[in-house]
Amino acid sequence: MSFRLEPRANPSLALKLAVSLVAGLVALLLVAIPVLFAGGNPFSAYGLIIQGAFGSMFAFSETLNRATPLILTGLAAAVAFRARLWNIGAEGQLYIGALAAVLVGSGLFAMPPMLLIPTVMIAGFLAGGLMMVIPTMLKQRFGADEVVITLLLNFVVILFVQMLIEGPLKDPLSMGWPQSVPLLAEAKFDKLVPRLRMHWGLIVGLAAALLLWLMVRKTVLGFEIKAVGENRAAARFAGIPVNATMLKVALISGGLAGLAGVGEVAGVKGYLSADLSPGFGYSGIVVAMLAGLSPIGTVFAALFVAAMFVGADSMSRATGISNYLADLVVALSLLCVLVGGFFLRFRVRYERRPALAEGR
Amino acid sequence: MQENPIVLSLEGITKRFGALVANDRLDLTLHRGEILALLGENGAGKTTLMNILFGHYVQDEGIVRVGGQVLPPGSPGAALAAGVGMVHQHFALAENLSGLDNIRLGTEPLLRLGNGRSVARRKVEQIIAESGLEVDLDRRVAALTVGEKQRVEILKALYRDVRVLILDEPTAVLTPQESEGLFTVLRRLADNGLGVIFISHKLGEVLSVSHRIAVLRGGRKAGELVTAEADRRAIADLMVGKAVAEVKRTAPTPRETLVEFRNVSLARGVARAPLSNASFELRAGEIVGVAGVSGNGQAAIAALLSGLAVPSSGEVLLNGVTITSADPRALVAAGVARMPEDRQHDGVVGTMSVADNIAIEEVRGKPFARMGMLDRKAMRERATAAIAAYDIRCPGPDAEARLLSGGNVQKLILARVLEREPRVILANQPTRGLDVGAQSEVHRRIIAARDRGAAVMVISEDLDELFALADRFLVVHAGEVTDAGPSAVLDRGSVGLLMAGQSITSPSAASA
């Protein structure tokens, strides 16, 4: 008796949704084990997480606030991974975007908000984009591995930012704290609701997701990115300019991560510091993978991840169970989704006679 | 040889994939010292049957016996141990290892130091001496040509002292002389008691090398005949189940020159093998066949004419204008139709739809796009028309291209490139791996395009195909192109000699 795998031709949407749902449930079941070990009741722990994430207007606003940069870094990873361009540098691109926002928005120009906010956003987008375009060019010229370059650039960028905020960009009024000069009031994003932290960056993220969805579905660029990502040789043979397309992808991907940095500076903190991002760039990869690289799915995946982190903080305060539970939930969800993807691609057949392997 | 004992028997093999019955109660026997040819169109069940024999698939019914012993189903290890060896159409070689290491791979004992290599080398060299399968054993396989890689594959099987050797389309990459050499080897091996199953599409070869022929059609055995009593026509009809339409070739009327290669060289690196100082012309209304053993410069010619490369020196002129940049789009716009050698790898994006793959070369312009936005409706309309006109068997324009069989992928590419009424056509291995029916369909369309006034270049490793299509022959050897003249004055032997790098006129070469 044995099991055998057969490839599936075209999984239906219903099957895809069912697999995602089952994957989520399995993840929650698995996380219940450490909760039991910690002496907690899984049901009440999950209840508290949900309450902490969505239970009040304030809680929901915090979740959306947390989801905002994750949507943008998630989209950055999704668009790059679709083209098989492995951008692991969203964290650094986020910081460079934030740095550009501070450089342009802290008094270099005096402009009304209508002009200054777009200027700051464009600067952040271009700076982040450049941080991805350069590794992509190195890959094309010298065959350099973009995974290594973008990953290591994260540390270079963060150290560079630290140097600046301890030095030339240091705010003289910060009482010695390592933080940059603040943005002008005209450069800051308005809050969406008075006295709640969520800001216009959320609208930027949602608009970016919508635009990316349109690009993927409806535009020649989206078509060419798909062709280049799925079969580079065939794309080249068909006359699609592979290198130029990859550079466009790099600009968009890095730019989106840069916008995440702009949002954190202009929407939340008002200045640049070395603790601007608790790993939003890396979490963006998880978000994109959870979403199956779908732009619209990225919004929901970002919301899920943000809710877990915000909710786990409040659950932790109530029960004493460590808020690392959120990391566990997110990590196991990703693993379950990846395993689920396997079941989407293959059908498992049960068989009475012994079989070793299925040849293709 | 019918008196020889049976070495392999397949009894009542049935294999279903869902609703599809790939093998339907198939019986097959192979005697010691016999060469059995297995013929059939794509999808006839040959590959499934061989995969069952080799333990890759588990049959639903029936048993496999090797030397009288029943093989446990689904065990490639047991098949190997019983002495069944297979040379696949797609090579299973480690590109980074030498030929010798590939041959040894999987046979060397795990825990032994010392000179296993030299013992192995002696054994392989002896096999080479007996079989004539010349290979540089110390070169990395990645640096070998396709033909050499296949020789390594055959050596690999022979090295394991197999009792049954299965060859899947083994001659696709050999010159006629090399094929003859292989047949001589196979006959000698058979005389020494080896049982050989020879899978092929080429009827001429099957008739010359095999003792017995089994024809599969639709998963069943359509017939089995003794080769000495068989004829070409009858076998072809058995394979497709209906009379095959012979492709009629009209007389060529060559007109103006559309493409000219002037002293073109292309360094190694762009293509696998270099091209040196090639000069030739392609004229409207003429089909030029390029013959040659694979890896002798065909890829370079194809890359130049596909817009993937520009010459290192010399000039390629299209409509009298020198091509200065490697730009497939510009060539497409200038009316060049390009059919890639490896249609699955270079021809289609498997995860994109049939409609996308038909539009892909012209996706930036009208009617498929306006201002950077796709017109999906126009793409689907074109695809629907192409599916009907070219008989592309698929669920519809939105089906992913990876679901199509090889023949239907080729029809998709034909639909993509011929719909524009191209002036120049590059058909690189246009029917490799296609069944007889699809082959004659492709041939008919190529000849029709030539009659319409297109200049056609056909690059093929199948000499039968070239003689069926070409009005004039070019032969490549070691990067040099020889104009062999009109096909009417050529025969297989003389082309074969040119492929081997000898000139037709030198009489001493004829002994090769």
Short mmCIF file of C-alpha atoms in Angstrom, two decimals, chain A residues 4 6 8-11 214 216-221 223-224 226-227 230-231 233-241 245 248 349 351 353-360, chain B residues 15 56-61 73-76 306 308 328-329 338-340 344-349 351-352 356 360-361 363-364 369 372-374 376 379 400 402-403:
data_model
loop_
_atom_site.label_atom_id
_atom_site.label_comp_id
_atom_site.label_asym_id
_atom_site.label_seq_id
_atom_site.Cartn_x
_atom_site.Cartn_y
_atom_site.Cartn_z
CA ARG A 4 1.44 8.33 -5.19
CA GLU A 6 0.03 12.92 -9.85
CA ARG A 8 -2.88 18.45 -11.30
CA ALA A 9 -3.68 20.37 -14.46
CA ASN A 10 -5.71 23.37 -13.36
CA PRO A 11 -6.73 23.79 -9.73
CA LEU A 214 -4.18 46.40 -13.07
CA VAL A 216 -0.49 42.45 -13.96
CA ARG A 217 -3.84 41.85 -15.60
CA LYS A 218 -4.22 44.52 -18.21
CA THR A 219 -0.96 45.99 -19.38
CA VAL A 220 1.73 45.04 -21.86
CA LEU A 221 4.29 45.53 -19.09
CA PHE A 223 2.40 40.56 -19.80
CA GLU A 224 6.10 41.01 -20.43
CA LYS A 226 5.06 37.42 -16.59
CA ALA A 227 6.75 36.06 -19.71
CA GLU A 230 7.99 32.27 -16.25
CA ASN A 231 10.32 31.49 -19.16
CA ALA A 233 14.44 31.98 -22.87
CA ALA A 234 11.07 32.03 -24.59
CA ALA A 235 10.58 35.70 -23.70
CA ARG A 236 13.95 36.58 -25.21
CA PHE A 237 13.20 34.52 -28.31
CA ALA A 238 9.87 36.29 -28.73
CA GLY A 239 11.65 39.65 -28.66
CA ILE A 240 10.74 40.84 -25.18
CA PRO A 241 13.65 42.94 -23.90
CA THR A 245 11.92 44.49 -18.24
CA LYS A 248 11.54 48.11 -14.66
CA ARG A 349 -3.46 8.95 -5.13
CA GLU A 351 -2.71 2.77 -4.29
CA ARG A 353 0.31 -2.08 -4.98
CA PRO A 354 3.68 -0.75 -3.89
CA ALA A 355 5.11 2.05 -5.94
CA LEU A 356 8.38 3.83 -5.54
CA ALA A 357 8.05 7.01 -7.46
CA GLU A 358 6.03 8.63 -10.12
CA GLY A 359 8.06 9.41 -13.21
CA ARG A 360 7.09 12.33 -15.32
CA LYS B 15 -2.54 1.50 -17.59
CA HIS B 56 8.55 4.40 -13.30
CA TYR B 57 4.83 3.70 -13.52
CA VAL B 58 2.78 1.00 -11.86
CA GLN B 59 0.49 -0.82 -14.26
CA ASP B 60 -3.15 -1.34 -13.38
CA GLU B 61 -3.12 -4.85 -14.82
CA PRO B 73 5.83 -3.32 -10.34
CA GLY B 74 7.05 0.18 -9.74
CA SER B 75 10.65 -0.65 -8.95
CA PRO B 76 13.27 0.93 -11.23
CA SER B 306 16.38 34.68 -35.15
CA LEU B 308 19.44 36.60 -30.99
CA PRO B 328 14.09 39.71 -32.54
CA ARG B 329 11.30 42.29 -32.69
CA ARG B 338 11.14 32.00 -36.63
CA MET B 339 10.48 28.49 -35.35
CA PRO B 340 12.87 27.67 -32.50
CA GLN B 344 9.06 23.84 -25.36
CA HIS B 345 12.00 25.78 -23.99
CA ASP B 346 12.23 28.74 -26.37
CA GLY B 347 8.92 28.64 -28.17
CA VAL B 348 6.27 28.98 -25.50
CA VAL B 349 5.82 30.19 -21.96
CA THR B 351 2.26 28.85 -17.75
CA MET B 352 0.77 31.44 -20.10
CA ASP B 356 -0.88 34.86 -24.88
CA ILE B 360 3.65 37.23 -27.65
CA GLU B 361 5.80 38.37 -30.58
CA VAL B 363 2.11 42.09 -28.01
CA ARG B 364 3.25 45.71 -28.04
CA ALA B 369 -2.37 46.51 -27.38
CA GLY B 372 0.35 49.97 -23.19
CA MET B 373 -2.96 48.32 -22.35
CA LEU B 374 -3.70 44.80 -23.59
CA ARG B 376 -7.50 40.60 -24.38
CA MET B 379 -5.86 38.22 -28.47
CA GLU B 400 -2.10 27.01 -20.49
CA ARG B 402 2.11 23.55 -20.99
CA LEU B 403 -0.96 21.34 -21.33
#
